[in-house]
PDB file of C-alpha atoms in Angstrom:
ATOM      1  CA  UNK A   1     135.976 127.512 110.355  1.00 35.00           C
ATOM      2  CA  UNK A   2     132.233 126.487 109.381  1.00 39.00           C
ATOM      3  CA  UNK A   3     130.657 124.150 111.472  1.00 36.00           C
ATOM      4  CA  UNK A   4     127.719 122.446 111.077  1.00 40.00           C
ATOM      5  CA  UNK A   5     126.230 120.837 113.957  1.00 40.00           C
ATOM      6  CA  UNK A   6     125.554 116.942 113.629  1.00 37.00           C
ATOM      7  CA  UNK A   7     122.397 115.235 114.280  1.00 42.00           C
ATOM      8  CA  UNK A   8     121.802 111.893 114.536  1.00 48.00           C
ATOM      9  CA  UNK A   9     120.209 110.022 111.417  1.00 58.00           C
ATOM     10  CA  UNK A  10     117.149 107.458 111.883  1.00 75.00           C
ATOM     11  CA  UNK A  11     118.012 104.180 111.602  1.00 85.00           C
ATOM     12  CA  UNK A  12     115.626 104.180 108.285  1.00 83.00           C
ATOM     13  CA  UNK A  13     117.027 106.841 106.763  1.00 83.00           C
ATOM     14  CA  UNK A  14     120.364 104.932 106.860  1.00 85.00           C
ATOM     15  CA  UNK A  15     118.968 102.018 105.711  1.00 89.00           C
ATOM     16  CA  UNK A  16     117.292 103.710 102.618  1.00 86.00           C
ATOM     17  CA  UNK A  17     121.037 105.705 102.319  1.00 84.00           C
ATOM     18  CA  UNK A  18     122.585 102.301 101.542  1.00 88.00           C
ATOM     19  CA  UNK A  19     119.406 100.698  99.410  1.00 89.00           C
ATOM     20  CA  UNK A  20     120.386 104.277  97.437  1.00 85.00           C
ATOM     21  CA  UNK A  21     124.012 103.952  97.110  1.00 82.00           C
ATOM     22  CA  UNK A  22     123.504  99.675  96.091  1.00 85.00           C
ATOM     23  CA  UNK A  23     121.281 101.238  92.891  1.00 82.00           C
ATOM     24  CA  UNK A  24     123.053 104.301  92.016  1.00 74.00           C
ATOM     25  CA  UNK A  25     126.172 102.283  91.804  1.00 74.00           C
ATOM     26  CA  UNK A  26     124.733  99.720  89.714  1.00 79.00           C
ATOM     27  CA  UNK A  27     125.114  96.928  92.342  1.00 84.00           C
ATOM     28  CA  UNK A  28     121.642  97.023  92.024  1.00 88.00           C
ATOM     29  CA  UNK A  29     120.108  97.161  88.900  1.00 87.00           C
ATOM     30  CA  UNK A  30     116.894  98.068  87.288  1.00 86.00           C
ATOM     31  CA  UNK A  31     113.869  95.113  87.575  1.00 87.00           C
ATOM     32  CA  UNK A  32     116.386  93.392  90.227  1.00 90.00           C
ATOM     33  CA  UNK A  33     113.378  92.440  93.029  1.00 91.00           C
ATOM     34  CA  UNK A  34     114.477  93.905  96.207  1.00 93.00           C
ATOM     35  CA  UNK A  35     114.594  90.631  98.982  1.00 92.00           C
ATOM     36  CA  UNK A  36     110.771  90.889 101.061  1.00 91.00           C
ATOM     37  CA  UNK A  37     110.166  93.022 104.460  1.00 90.00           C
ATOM     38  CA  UNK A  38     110.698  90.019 106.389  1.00 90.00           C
ATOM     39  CA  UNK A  39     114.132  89.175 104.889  1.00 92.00           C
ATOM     40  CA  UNK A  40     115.405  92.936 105.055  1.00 92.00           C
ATOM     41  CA  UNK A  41     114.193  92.960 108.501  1.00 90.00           C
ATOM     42  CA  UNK A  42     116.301  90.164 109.512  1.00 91.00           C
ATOM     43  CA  UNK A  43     119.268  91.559 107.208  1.00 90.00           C
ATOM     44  CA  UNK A  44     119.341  95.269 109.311  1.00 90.00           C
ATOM     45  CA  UNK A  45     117.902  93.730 112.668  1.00 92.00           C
ATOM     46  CA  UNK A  46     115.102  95.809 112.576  1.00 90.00           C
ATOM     47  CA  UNK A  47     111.861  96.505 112.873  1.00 90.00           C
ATOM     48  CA  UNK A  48     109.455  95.528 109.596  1.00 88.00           C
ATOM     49  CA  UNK A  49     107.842  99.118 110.177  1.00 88.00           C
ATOM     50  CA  UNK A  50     111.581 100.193 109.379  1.00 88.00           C
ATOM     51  CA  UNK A  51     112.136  98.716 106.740  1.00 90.00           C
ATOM     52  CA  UNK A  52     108.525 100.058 105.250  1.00 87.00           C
ATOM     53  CA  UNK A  53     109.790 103.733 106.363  1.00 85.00           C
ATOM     54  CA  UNK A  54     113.275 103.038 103.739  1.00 85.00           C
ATOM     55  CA  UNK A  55     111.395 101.524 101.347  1.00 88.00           C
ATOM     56  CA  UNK A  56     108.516 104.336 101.345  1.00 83.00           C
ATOM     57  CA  UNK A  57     111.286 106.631 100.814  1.00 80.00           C
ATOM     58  CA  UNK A  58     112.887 105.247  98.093  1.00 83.00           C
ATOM     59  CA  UNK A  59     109.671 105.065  96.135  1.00 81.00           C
ATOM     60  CA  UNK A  60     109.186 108.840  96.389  1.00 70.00           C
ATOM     61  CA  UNK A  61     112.989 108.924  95.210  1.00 71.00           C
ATOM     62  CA  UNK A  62     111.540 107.231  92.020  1.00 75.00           C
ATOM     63  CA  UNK A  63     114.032 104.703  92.703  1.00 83.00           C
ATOM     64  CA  UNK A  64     111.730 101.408  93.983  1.00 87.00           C
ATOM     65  CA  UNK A  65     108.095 100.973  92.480  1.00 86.00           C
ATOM     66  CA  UNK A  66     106.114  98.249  94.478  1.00 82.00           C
ATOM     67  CA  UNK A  67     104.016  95.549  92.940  1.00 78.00           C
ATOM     68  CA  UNK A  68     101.043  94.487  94.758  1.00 73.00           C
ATOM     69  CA  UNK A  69     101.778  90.799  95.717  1.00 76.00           C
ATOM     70  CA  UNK A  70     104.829  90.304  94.212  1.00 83.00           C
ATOM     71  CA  UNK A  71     106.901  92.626  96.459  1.00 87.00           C
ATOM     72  CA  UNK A  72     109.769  95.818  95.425  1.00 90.00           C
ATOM     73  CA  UNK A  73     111.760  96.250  92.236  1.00 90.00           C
ATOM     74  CA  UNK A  74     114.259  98.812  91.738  1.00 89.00           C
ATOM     75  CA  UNK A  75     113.326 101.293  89.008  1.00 83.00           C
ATOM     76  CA  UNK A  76     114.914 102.937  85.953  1.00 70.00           C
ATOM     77  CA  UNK A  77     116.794 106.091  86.690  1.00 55.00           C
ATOM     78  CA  UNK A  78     115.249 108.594  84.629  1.00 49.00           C
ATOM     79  CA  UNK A  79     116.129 112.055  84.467  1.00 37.00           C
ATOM     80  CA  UNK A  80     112.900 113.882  85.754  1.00 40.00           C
ATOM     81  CA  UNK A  81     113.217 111.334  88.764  1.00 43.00           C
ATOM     82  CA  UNK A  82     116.463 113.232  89.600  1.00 38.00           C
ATOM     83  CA  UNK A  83     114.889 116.523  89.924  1.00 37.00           C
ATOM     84  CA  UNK A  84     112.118 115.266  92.693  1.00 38.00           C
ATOM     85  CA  UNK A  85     112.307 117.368  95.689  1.00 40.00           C
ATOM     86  CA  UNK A  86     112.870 115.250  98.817  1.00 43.00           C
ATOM     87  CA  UNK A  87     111.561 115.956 102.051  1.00 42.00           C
ATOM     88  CA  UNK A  88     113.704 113.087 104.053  1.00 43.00           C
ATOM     89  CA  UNK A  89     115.339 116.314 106.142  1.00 40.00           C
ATOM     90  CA  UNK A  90     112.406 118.421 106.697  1.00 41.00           C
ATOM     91  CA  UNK A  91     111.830 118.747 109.928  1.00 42.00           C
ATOM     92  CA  UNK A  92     108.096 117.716 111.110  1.00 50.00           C
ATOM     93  CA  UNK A  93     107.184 120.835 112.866  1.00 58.00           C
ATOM     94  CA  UNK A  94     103.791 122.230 113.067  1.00 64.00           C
ATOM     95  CA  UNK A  95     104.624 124.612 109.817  1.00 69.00           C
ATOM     96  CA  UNK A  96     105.810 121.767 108.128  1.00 70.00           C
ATOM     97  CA  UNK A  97     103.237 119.502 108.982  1.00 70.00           C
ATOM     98  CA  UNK A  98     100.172 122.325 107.907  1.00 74.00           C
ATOM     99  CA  UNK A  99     101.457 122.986 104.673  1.00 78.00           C
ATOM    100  CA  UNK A 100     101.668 118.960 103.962  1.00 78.00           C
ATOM    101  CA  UNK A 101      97.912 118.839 105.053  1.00 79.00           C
ATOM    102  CA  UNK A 102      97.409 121.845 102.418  1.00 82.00           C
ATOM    103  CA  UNK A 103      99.405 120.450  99.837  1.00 83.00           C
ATOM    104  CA  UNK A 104      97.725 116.570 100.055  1.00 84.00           C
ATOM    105  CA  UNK A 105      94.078 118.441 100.505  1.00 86.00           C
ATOM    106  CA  UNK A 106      94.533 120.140  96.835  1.00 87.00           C
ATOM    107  CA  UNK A 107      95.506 117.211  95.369  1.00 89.00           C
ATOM    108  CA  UNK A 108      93.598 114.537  97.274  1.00 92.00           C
ATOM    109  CA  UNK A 109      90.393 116.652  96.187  1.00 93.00           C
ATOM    110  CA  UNK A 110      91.395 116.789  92.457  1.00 93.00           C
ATOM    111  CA  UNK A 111      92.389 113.287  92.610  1.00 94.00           C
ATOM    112  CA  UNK A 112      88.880 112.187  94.059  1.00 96.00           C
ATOM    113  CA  UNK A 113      86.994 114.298  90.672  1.00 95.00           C
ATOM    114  CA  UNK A 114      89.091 112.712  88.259  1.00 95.00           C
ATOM    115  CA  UNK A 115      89.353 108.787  90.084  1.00 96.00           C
ATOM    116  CA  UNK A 116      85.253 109.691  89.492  1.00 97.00           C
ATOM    117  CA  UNK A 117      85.147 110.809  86.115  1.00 96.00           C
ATOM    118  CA  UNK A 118      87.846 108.226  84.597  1.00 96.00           C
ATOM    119  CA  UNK A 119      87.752 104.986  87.153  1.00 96.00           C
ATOM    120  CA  UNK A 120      87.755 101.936  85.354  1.00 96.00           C
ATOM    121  CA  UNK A 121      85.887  98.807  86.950  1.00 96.00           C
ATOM    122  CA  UNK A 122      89.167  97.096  87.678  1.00 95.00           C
ATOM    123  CA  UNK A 123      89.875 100.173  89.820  1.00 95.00           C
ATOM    124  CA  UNK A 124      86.565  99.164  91.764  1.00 97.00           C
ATOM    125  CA  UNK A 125      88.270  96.174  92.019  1.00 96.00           C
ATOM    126  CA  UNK A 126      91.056  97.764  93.706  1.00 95.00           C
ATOM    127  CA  UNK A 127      89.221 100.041  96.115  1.00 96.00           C
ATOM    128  CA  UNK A 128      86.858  97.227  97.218  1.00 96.00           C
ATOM    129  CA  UNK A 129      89.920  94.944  98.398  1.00 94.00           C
ATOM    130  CA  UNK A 130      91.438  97.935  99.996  1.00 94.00           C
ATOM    131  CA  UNK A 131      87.686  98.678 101.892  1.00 95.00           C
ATOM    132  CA  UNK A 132      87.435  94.989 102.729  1.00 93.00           C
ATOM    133  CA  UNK A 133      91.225  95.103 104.791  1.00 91.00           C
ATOM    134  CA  UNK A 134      90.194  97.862 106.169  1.00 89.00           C
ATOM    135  CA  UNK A 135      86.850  96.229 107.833  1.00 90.00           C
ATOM    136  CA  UNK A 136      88.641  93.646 108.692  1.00 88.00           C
ATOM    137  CA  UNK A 137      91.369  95.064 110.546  1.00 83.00           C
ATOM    138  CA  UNK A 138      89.927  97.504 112.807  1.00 82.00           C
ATOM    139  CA  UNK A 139      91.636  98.579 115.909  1.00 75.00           C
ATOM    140  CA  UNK A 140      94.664  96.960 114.274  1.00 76.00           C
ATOM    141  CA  UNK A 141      96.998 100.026 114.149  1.00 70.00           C
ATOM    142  CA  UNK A 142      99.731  99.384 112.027  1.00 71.00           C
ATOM    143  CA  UNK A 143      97.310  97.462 109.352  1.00 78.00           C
ATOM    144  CA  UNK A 144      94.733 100.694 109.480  1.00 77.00           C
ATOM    145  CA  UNK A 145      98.322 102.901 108.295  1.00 76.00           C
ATOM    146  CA  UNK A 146      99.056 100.910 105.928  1.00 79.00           C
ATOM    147  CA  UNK A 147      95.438 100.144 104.408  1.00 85.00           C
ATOM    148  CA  UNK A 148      94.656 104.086 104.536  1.00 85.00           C
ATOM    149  CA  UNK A 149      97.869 104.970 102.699  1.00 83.00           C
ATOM    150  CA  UNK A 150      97.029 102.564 100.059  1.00 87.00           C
ATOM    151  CA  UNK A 151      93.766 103.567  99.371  1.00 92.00           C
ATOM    152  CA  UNK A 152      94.508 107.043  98.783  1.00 90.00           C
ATOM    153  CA  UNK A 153      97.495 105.583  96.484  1.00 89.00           C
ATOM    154  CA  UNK A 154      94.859 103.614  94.610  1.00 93.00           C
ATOM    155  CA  UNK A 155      92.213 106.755  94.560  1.00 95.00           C
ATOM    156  CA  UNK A 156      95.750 108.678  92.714  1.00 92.00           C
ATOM    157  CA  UNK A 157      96.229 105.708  90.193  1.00 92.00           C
ATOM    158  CA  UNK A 158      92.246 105.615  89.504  1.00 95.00           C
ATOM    159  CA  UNK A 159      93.273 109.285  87.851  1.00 95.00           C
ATOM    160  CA  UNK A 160      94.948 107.565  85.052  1.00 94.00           C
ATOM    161  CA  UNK A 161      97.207 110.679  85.353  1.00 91.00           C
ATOM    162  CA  UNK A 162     100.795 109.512  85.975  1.00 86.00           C
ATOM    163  CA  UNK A 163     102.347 112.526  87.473  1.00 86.00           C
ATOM    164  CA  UNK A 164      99.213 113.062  89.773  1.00 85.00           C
ATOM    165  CA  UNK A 165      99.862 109.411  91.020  1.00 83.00           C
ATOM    166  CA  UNK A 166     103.798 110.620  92.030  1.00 83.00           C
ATOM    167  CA  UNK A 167     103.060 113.638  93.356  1.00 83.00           C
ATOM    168  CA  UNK A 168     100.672 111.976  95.946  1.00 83.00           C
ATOM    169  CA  UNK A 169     103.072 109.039  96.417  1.00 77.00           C
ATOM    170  CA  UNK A 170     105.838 111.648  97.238  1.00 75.00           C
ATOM    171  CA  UNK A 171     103.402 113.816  99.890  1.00 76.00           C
ATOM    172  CA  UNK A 172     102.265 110.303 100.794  1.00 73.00           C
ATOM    173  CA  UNK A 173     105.462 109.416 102.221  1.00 67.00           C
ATOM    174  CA  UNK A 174     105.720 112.745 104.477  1.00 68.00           C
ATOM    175  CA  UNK A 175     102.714 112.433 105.759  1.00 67.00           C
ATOM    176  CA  UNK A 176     103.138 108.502 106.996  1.00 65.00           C
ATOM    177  CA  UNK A 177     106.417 110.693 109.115  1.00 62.00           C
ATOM    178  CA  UNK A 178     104.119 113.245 109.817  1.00 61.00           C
ATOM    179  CA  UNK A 179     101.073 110.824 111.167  1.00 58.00           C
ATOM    180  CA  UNK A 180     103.838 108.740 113.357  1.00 56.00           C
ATOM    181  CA  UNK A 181     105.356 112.258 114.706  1.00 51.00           C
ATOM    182  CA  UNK A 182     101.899 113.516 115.872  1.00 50.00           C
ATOM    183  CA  UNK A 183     100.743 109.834 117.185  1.00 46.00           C
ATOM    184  CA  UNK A 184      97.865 109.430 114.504  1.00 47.00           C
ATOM    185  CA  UNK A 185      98.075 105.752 115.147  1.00 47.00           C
ATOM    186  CA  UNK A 186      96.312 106.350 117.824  1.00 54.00           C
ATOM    187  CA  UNK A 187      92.999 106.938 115.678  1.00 57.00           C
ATOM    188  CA  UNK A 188      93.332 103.215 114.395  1.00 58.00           C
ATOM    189  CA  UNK A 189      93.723 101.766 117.662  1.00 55.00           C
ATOM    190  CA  UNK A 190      90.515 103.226 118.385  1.00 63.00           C
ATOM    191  CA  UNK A 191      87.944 101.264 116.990  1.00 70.00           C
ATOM    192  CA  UNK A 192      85.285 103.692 116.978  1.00 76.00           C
ATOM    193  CA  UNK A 193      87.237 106.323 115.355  1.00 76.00           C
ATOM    194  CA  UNK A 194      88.624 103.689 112.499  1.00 79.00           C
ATOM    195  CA  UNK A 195      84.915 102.271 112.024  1.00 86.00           C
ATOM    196  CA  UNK A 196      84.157 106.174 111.007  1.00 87.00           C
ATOM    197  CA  UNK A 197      87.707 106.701 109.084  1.00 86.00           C
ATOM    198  CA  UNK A 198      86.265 103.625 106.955  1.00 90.00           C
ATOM    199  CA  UNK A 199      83.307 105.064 106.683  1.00 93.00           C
ATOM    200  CA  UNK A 200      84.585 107.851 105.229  1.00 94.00           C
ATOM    201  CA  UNK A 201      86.124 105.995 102.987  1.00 95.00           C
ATOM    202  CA  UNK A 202      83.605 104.400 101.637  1.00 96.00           C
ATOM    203  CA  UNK A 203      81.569 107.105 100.988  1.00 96.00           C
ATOM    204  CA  UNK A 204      84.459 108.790  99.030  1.00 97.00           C
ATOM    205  CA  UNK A 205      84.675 105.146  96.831  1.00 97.00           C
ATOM    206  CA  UNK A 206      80.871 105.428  96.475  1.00 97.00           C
ATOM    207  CA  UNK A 207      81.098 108.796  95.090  1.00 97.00           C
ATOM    208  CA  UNK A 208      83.327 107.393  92.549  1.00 97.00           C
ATOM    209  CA  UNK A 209      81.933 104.508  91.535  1.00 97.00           C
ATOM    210  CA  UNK A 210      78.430 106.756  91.021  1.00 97.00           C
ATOM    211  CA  UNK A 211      80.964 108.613  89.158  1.00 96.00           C
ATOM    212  CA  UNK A 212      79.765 111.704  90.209  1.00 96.00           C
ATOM    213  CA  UNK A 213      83.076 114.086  91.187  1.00 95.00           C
ATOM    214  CA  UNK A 214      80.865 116.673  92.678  1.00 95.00           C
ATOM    215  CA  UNK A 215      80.029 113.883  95.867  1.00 96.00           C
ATOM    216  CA  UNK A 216      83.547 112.531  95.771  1.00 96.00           C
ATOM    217  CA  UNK A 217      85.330 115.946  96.170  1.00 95.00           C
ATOM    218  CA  UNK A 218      82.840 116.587  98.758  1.00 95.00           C
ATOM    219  CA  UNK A 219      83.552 113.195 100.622  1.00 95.00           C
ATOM    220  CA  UNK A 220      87.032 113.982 100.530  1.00 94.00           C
ATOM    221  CA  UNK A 221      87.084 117.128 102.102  1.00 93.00           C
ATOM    222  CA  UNK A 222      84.823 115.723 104.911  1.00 92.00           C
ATOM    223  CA  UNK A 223      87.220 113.053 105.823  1.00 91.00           C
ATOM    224  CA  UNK A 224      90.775 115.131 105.470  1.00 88.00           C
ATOM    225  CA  UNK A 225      89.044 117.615 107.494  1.00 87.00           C
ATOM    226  CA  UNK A 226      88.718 115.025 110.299  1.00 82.00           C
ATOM    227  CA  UNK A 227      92.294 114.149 109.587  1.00 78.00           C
ATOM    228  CA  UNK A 228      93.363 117.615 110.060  1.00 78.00           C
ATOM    229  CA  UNK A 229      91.396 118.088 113.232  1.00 76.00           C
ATOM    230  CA  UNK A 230      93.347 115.320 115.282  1.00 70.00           C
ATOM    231  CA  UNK A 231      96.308 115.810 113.552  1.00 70.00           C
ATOM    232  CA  UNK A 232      96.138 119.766 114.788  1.00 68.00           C
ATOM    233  CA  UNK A 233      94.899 118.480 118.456  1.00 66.00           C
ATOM    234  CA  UNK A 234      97.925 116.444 118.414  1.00 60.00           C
ATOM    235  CA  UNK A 235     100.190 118.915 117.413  1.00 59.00           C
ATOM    236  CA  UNK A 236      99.026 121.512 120.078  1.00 55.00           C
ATOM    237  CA  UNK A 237     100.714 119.279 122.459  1.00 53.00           C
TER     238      UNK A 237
END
């Protein structure tokens, strides 16, 4: 008899299990708006980070796209959305967690030469807000993840290459498990380490808005090398 040992599931990935089931079934259909954080939050009795995990997870499914402001929609199931690897049971070991930082350096630097050659000044736009939340919130851990995730989402749209903008959204989404496994958060709650993670930052958007891919490929090595560095100090312990 073959038996496979049973581990226990996080409560997010059972909460993005049933968001999954609701919109292959139908129950859920495409451009229905999914209800906000706050209101899933209350639904599950959970935390809103939680529900940010599910819903993070369904968008590298393919299955939810987010519109800034205006909140989640489900997506149309198209066939090249079915054949996206997923990650959800990879374990985060350190093997795991190198190759991500491998995988999001090669495309993070191509990302930052093409955001430079083909931004438009409505991505400026975008970057600036993302800068200015940053600034603003430093020391504020969970509002440093999330503005840090979305700039680099932002720096993959400023391609104007659609499947380089799901292919970081995807490693995007492992990493956010990866940076929580290895207690990144830490480096926001630091405010001398997030005043130079925004720094870095803006010297990658400056780069690009010089458009000059040479300096933004550069930038972007220089910060994901000091986001490698703490993530490997972490991981030692």
């Amino acid at each position: 008899m073959d038996i496979q040992k049973i581990t226990p599931r996080k409560i997010s990935e059972a909460i993005t299990e049933q968001i999954k089931e609701q919109i292959v079934s139908g129950a859920l259909k495409p451009g229905d708006k999914l209800p906000s954080t706050k209101e899933l939050s209350e639904s599950y009795q959970v935390g809103r980070s939680t529900i940010r995990e599910a819903l993070s997870a369904l968008k590298a499914m393919g299955l939810v796209e987010s519109h800034q402001g205006e909140g989640s929609y489900v997506r149309s199931i198209e066939s090249q959305d079915v054949d996206l690897p997923e990650f959800n049971s990879l374990l985060m070991s350190r093997d795991t967690v190198m190759e991500l930082i491998e995988a999001r350096q090669a495309l993070e630097v191509s990302n930052a030469a093409l955001a430079a050659e083909k931004r438009t000044e409505d991505d400026l736009r975008r970057f600036e807000a993302v800068l200015k939340r940053m600034e603003e919130h430093l020391g504020d851990e969970e509002e440093g993840e999330r503005a840090d995730i979305e700039f680099h989402l932002v720096l993959a749209q400023a391609t104007h290459n659609s499947i380089m903008a799901r292919m970081i959204e995807s490693i995007s989404t492992q990493m956010q498990t990866a940076i929580r496994e290895t207690r990144r958060l830490q480096m926001y709650a630091n405010r001398t380490v997030s005043r130079q993670l925004l720094q870095e930052h803006q010297a990658v958007y400056e780069a690009i808005k010089r458009q000059d891919p040479g300096a933004a490929q550069d930038e972007m090595r220089r910060h994901l090398f000091h986001v490698e560095q703490v993530l490997v100090r972490y991981l030692k312990k």
